[in-house]
Amino acid sequence: MRNVFLIIILLPILLYSKIIYAASLEEINKRGALRICALFDRLPFSSRDTQNRGFQIELAEEIAKELNVDLEITWLRYRFHARKAGCDMMMEAVSRKNDDKNKRDIEGAKPLTRASDSEKKTFPPKVSIPIIRMETYLVGPEYLVIGKTSLKSIKDMNIGVMRGTWAHMLMQKAQIKYRTKFITEEELIQGVADGEVDAAFISSPQYWWFLKNNPSIFLAAIRDFDFTRDVSLNVGVLIRGADENTINRINEVLQHLLETNVIQNIYSSYGIEYVAPR
């Protein structure tokens, strides 16, 4: 079994070091390792925990296996540090043709990465083919959320949202009472369970992961809430500094992993209901 090298990049180094660009497939093969960046302690997405590594880490291991190289993981605290860490990939990025013109953070399922809008680089970051559709649910006790599918229906509720998401901006625009005190989605959904808020907008992976780990707590999910725009997102991986040959090879690997149900099974092992991209 291939070794997985764990590299922790300290904050001062990230802040003051120059940007290191990622490598082509030829250089990845030469070094014998695929380098990815991941956020630590962020289950079900990624974690340094050797037992529950997160579905992003397991997917990265499968990609490295297909490329016949080892996997090197640079653990980050914040996503924007990735551009200074010299990673070949971030394991989560919005994959869509028509992006918001002003590059605003309009996602309803955080945290996600965008490809850079800079055209000055020889090989700017690119997003792979989509591998899953990430949805946003209104989550809360069944008696509070059943039938709540519109902004009007939650006017009298105290709603939890992650700061900077489309759901957050929607609550502001609609003048609905909301709370953004929660730092992570894990804290947010626990706040719903503890009654700190009536309900919250939660990404689908976090909702299913919570149910898997809290079988005695039932929180209902409204999956057809009318956000006034589509906040369900096709998600792929972010490929940094890669030429066309590298991007094509990674897409081939991802397509193979989808066709053989490897990706679907990884998500299922974390209790996550897989929704195919469209």
Coordinates of N, CA and C in Angstrom, one line a residue, residues 43-151:
L43 N -14.6 17.0 8.8 CA -15.5 15.9 8.3 C -16.9 16.4 8.0
P44 N -17.5 15.7 7.0 CA -17.1 14.5 6.3 C -16.2 14.8 5.1
F45 N -15.8 16.0 4.9 CA -15.0 16.3 3.7 C -13.5 15.9 3.8
S46 N -12.8 16.3 4.9 CA -11.4 15.9 5.0 C -11.0 16.0 6.5
S47 N -10.1 15.2 6.9 CA -9.6 15.2 8.3 C -8.3 14.4 8.4
R48 N -7.5 14.9 9.4 CA -6.2 14.2 9.6 C -6.4 12.9 10.4
D49 N -7.6 12.7 10.9 CA -8.0 11.5 11.6 C -7.7 10.2 10.7
T50 N -6.9 9.3 11.2 CA -6.5 8.1 10.4 C -7.7 7.2 10.2
Q51 N -8.7 7.2 11.0 CA -9.9 6.3 10.9 C -10.9 6.9 10.0
N52 N -11.3 8.2 10.2 CA -12.2 8.9 9.3 C -11.5 10.0 8.6
R53 N -11.0 9.7 7.4 CA -10.2 10.6 6.6 C -11.0 11.6 5.9
G54 N -12.3 11.3 5.6 CA -13.1 12.2 4.8 C -13.2 11.7 3.4
F55 N -14.3 12.0 2.7 CA -14.5 11.5 1.4 C -13.6 12.1 0.4
Q56 N -13.1 13.4 0.6 CA -12.2 14.0 -0.3 C -10.8 13.3 -0.3
I57 N -10.4 12.9 0.9 CA -9.1 12.3 1.0 C -9.2 10.9 0.4
E58 N -10.2 10.2 0.6 CA -10.4 8.9 0.0 C -10.5 8.9 -1.5
L59 N -11.1 10.0 -2.0 CA -11.2 10.2 -3.5 C -9.8 10.5 -4.0
A60 N -9.0 11.3 -3.3 CA -7.7 11.7 -3.7 C -6.8 10.4 -3.8
E61 N -7.0 9.6 -2.8 CA -6.2 8.3 -2.8 C -6.5 7.4 -4.0
E62 N -7.8 7.4 -4.4 CA -8.2 6.6 -5.6 C -7.6 7.2 -6.9
I63 N -7.5 8.6 -6.9 CA -6.9 9.2 -8.1 C -5.4 8.9 -8.2
A64 N -4.8 9.0 -7.0 CA -3.3 8.7 -7.0 C -3.1 7.3 -7.4
K65 N -3.9 6.4 -6.9 CA -3.8 5.0 -7.3 C -3.9 4.8 -8.8
E66 N -4.9 5.5 -9.4 CA -5.1 5.3 -10.8 C -3.9 5.9 -11.6
L67 N -3.2 6.9 -11.0 CA -2.1 7.5 -11.7 C -0.8 6.8 -11.4
N68 N -0.9 5.8 -10.4 CA 0.2 5.0 -10.0 C 1.3 5.8 -9.3
V69 N 0.9 6.8 -8.5 CA 1.8 7.6 -7.7 C 1.4 7.6 -6.3
D70 N 2.2 8.1 -5.4 CA 1.9 8.3 -4.0 C 1.0 9.6 -3.9
L71 N 0.5 9.8 -2.6 CA -0.3 11.0 -2.4 C 0.3 11.8 -1.3
E72 N 0.5 13.1 -1.5 CA 1.0 14.0 -0.5 C -0.1 15.0 -0.2
I73 N -0.3 15.1 1.1 CA -1.4 16.0 1.6 C -0.8 17.2 2.3
T74 N -1.2 18.4 1.9 CA -0.8 19.6 2.6 C -2.0 20.1 3.3
W75 N -2.0 20.0 4.7 CA -3.1 20.4 5.5 C -3.2 21.9 5.7
L76 N -4.3 22.5 5.3 CA -4.4 24.0 5.4 C -5.5 24.3 6.4
R77 N -5.4 25.5 7.0 CA -6.5 26.0 7.8 C -7.5 26.8 7.0
Y78 N -7.0 27.5 6.0 CA -7.9 28.3 5.2 C -7.7 28.0 3.7
R79 N -8.7 27.9 2.9 CA -8.6 27.5 1.5 C -7.8 28.4 0.7
F80 N -7.8 29.7 0.9 CA -7.0 30.6 0.1 C -5.5 30.4 0.2
H81 N -5.0 29.7 1.2 CA -3.6 29.4 1.3 C -3.1 28.4 0.3
A82 N -4.1 27.7 -0.4 CA -3.7 26.7 -1.4 C -2.8 27.2 -2.5
R83 N -3.0 28.4 -2.9 CA -2.3 29.0 -4.0 C -0.8 29.2 -3.7
K84 N -0.4 29.2 -2.4 CA 1.0 29.4 -2.0 C 1.6 28.0 -1.6
A85 N 0.8 27.0 -1.6 CA 1.3 25.7 -1.1 C 1.8 24.8 -2.2
G86 N 1.6 25.1 -3.5 CA 2.1 24.3 -4.5 C 1.4 23.0 -4.7
C87 N 0.1 23.0 -4.5 CA -0.7 21.8 -4.6 C -1.1 21.6 -6.1
D88 N -1.2 20.3 -6.5 CA -1.7 20.0 -7.8 C -3.3 20.1 -7.8
M89 N -3.9 19.9 -6.7 CA -5.4 19.8 -6.6 C -5.9 20.3 -5.3
M90 N -7.1 20.9 -5.4 CA -8.0 21.1 -4.3 C -9.2 20.1 -4.6
M91 N -9.7 19.4 -3.6 CA -10.6 18.3 -3.9 C -12.1 18.8 -4.0
E92 N -12.3 20.1 -4.1 CA -13.7 20.5 -4.2 C -13.8 21.9 -4.9
A93 N -14.6 21.9 -6.0 CA -14.7 23.2 -6.7 C -16.0 23.2 -7.5
V94 N -16.6 24.3 -7.6 CA -17.8 24.4 -8.4 C -17.5 24.2 -9.9
S95 N -18.3 23.3 -10.5 CA -18.1 22.9 -11.9 C -19.3 23.3 -12.7
R96 N -19.2 24.5 -13.4 CA -20.3 24.9 -14.3 C -19.8 25.8 -15.4
K97 N -20.5 25.9 -16.5 CA -20.1 26.6 -17.6 C -20.2 28.1 -17.4
N98 N -21.4 28.6 -16.9 CA -21.7 30.0 -16.8 C -21.6 30.5 -15.4
D99 N -20.4 31.0 -15.0 CA -20.2 31.5 -13.7 C -20.8 32.9 -13.5
D100 N -21.0 33.3 -12.2 CA -21.4 34.6 -11.9 C -20.4 35.7 -12.4
K101 N -20.9 36.7 -13.2 CA -20.0 37.6 -13.9 C -19.1 38.4 -12.9
N102 N -19.6 38.7 -11.7 CA -18.9 39.5 -10.7 C -18.1 38.6 -9.7
K103 N -18.1 37.3 -10.0 CA -17.4 36.3 -9.1 C -17.8 36.5 -7.6
R104 N -19.0 36.7 -7.4 CA -19.5 36.9 -6.0 C -19.6 35.5 -5.4
D105 N -19.6 35.4 -4.1 CA -19.8 34.1 -3.4 C -21.3 33.9 -3.3
I106 N -21.8 33.2 -4.2 CA -23.2 33.0 -4.3 C -23.6 31.6 -3.9
E107 N -22.6 30.7 -3.6 CA -22.9 29.3 -3.3 C -23.8 29.2 -2.1
G108 N -24.6 28.2 -2.1 CA -25.5 27.9 -0.9 C -24.9 26.8 -0.1
A109 N -23.8 26.2 -0.6 CA -23.2 25.1 0.1 C -21.7 25.4 0.2
K110 N -21.3 25.8 1.4 CA -19.9 26.2 1.7 C -19.2 25.1 2.4
P111 N -17.9 25.0 2.4 CA -17.0 25.9 1.6 C -16.7 25.2 0.2
L112 N -16.6 26.1 -0.8 CA -16.3 25.6 -2.1 C -15.2 26.5 -2.7
T113 N -14.6 26.1 -3.7 CA -13.5 26.9 -4.4 C -13.9 27.2 -5.8
R114 N -13.5 28.3 -6.3 CA -13.7 28.7 -7.7 C -12.3 28.6 -8.3
A115 N -12.4 28.4 -9.6 CA -11.2 28.5 -10.4 C -10.8 30.0 -10.5
S116 N -9.6 30.3 -10.6 CA -9.2 31.7 -10.7 C -9.7 32.3 -12.0
D117 N -10.1 33.6 -11.9 CA -10.6 34.3 -13.0 C -9.4 35.0 -13.8
S118 N -8.2 34.8 -13.4 CA -7.0 35.4 -14.0 C -6.7 34.6 -15.3
E119 N -6.5 35.4 -16.4 CA -6.2 34.8 -17.7 C -4.7 35.0 -17.9
K120 N -3.9 35.6 -17.0 CA -2.5 35.9 -17.2 C -1.6 34.7 -17.0
K121 N -2.0 33.7 -16.3 CA -1.2 32.6 -16.1 C -1.2 31.7 -17.3
T122 N -0.1 31.0 -17.5 CA 0.0 30.1 -18.7 C -1.0 29.0 -18.5
F123 N -1.1 28.4 -17.3 CA -2.0 27.4 -17.0 C -2.9 27.8 -15.8
P124 N -3.9 28.6 -16.0 CA -4.7 29.0 -14.8 C -5.5 27.8 -14.3
P125 N -5.9 27.8 -13.0 CA -6.7 26.7 -12.4 C -7.9 26.4 -13.2
K126 N -8.1 25.1 -13.3 CA -9.3 24.6 -14.1 C -10.1 23.6 -13.2
V127 N -11.4 23.5 -13.5 CA -12.2 22.6 -12.7 C -12.5 21.3 -13.6
S128 N -12.4 20.2 -12.9 CA -12.6 18.9 -13.6 C -14.1 18.7 -14.1
I129 N -14.3 17.6 -14.6 CA -15.7 17.2 -14.9 C -16.4 17.1 -13.6
P130 N -17.7 17.4 -13.5 CA -18.5 17.3 -12.2 C -18.6 15.8 -11.8
I131 N -18.5 15.6 -10.5 CA -18.6 14.3 -10.0 C -19.8 14.0 -9.1
I132 N -20.4 15.1 -8.6 CA -21.5 15.0 -7.7 C -22.3 16.3 -7.7
R133 N -23.5 16.3 -7.3 CA -24.3 17.5 -7.2 C -24.5 17.8 -5.7
M134 N -24.1 18.9 -5.3 CA -24.2 19.3 -3.9 C -25.4 20.2 -3.7
E135 N -26.3 19.8 -2.8 CA -27.5 20.5 -2.6 C -27.5 21.3 -1.3
T136 N -28.5 22.1 -1.1 CA -28.7 22.9 0.1 C -30.1 22.6 0.6
Y137 N -30.2 22.2 1.9 CA -31.4 21.9 2.5 C -31.8 22.9 3.6
L138 N -33.1 23.1 3.8 CA -33.5 23.7 5.0 C -33.7 22.6 6.1
V139 N -33.0 22.7 7.1 CA -32.9 21.6 8.1 C -33.4 22.0 9.5
G140 N -34.3 21.2 10.1 CA -34.8 21.6 11.4 C -35.7 20.5 11.9
P141 N -36.2 20.6 13.1 CA -37.2 19.7 13.7 C -38.4 19.6 12.7
E142 N -38.9 18.4 12.6 CA -40.0 18.1 11.6 C -41.2 19.1 11.8
Y143 N -41.6 19.3 13.0 CA -42.8 20.1 13.2 C -42.6 21.5 12.9
L144 N -41.3 22.0 12.8 CA -41.0 23.4 12.4 C -40.8 23.6 10.9
V145 N -40.3 22.6 10.2 CA -39.9 22.8 8.8 C -40.8 22.2 7.8
I146 N -41.6 21.2 8.2 CA -42.4 20.6 7.1 C -43.4 21.6 6.5
G147 N -43.4 21.7 5.2 CA -44.2 22.6 4.5 C -43.6 24.0 4.3
K148 N -42.4 24.2 4.8 CA -41.7 25.5 4.7 C -40.8 25.4 3.4
T149 N -41.3 25.9 2.4 CA -40.6 25.8 1.1 C -40.3 27.2 0.4
S150 N -40.7 28.3 1.1 CA -40.5 29.6 0.5 C -40.1 30.6 1.6
L151 N -39.6 31.7 1.1 CA -39.2 32.8 2.0 C -40.3 33.3 2.9

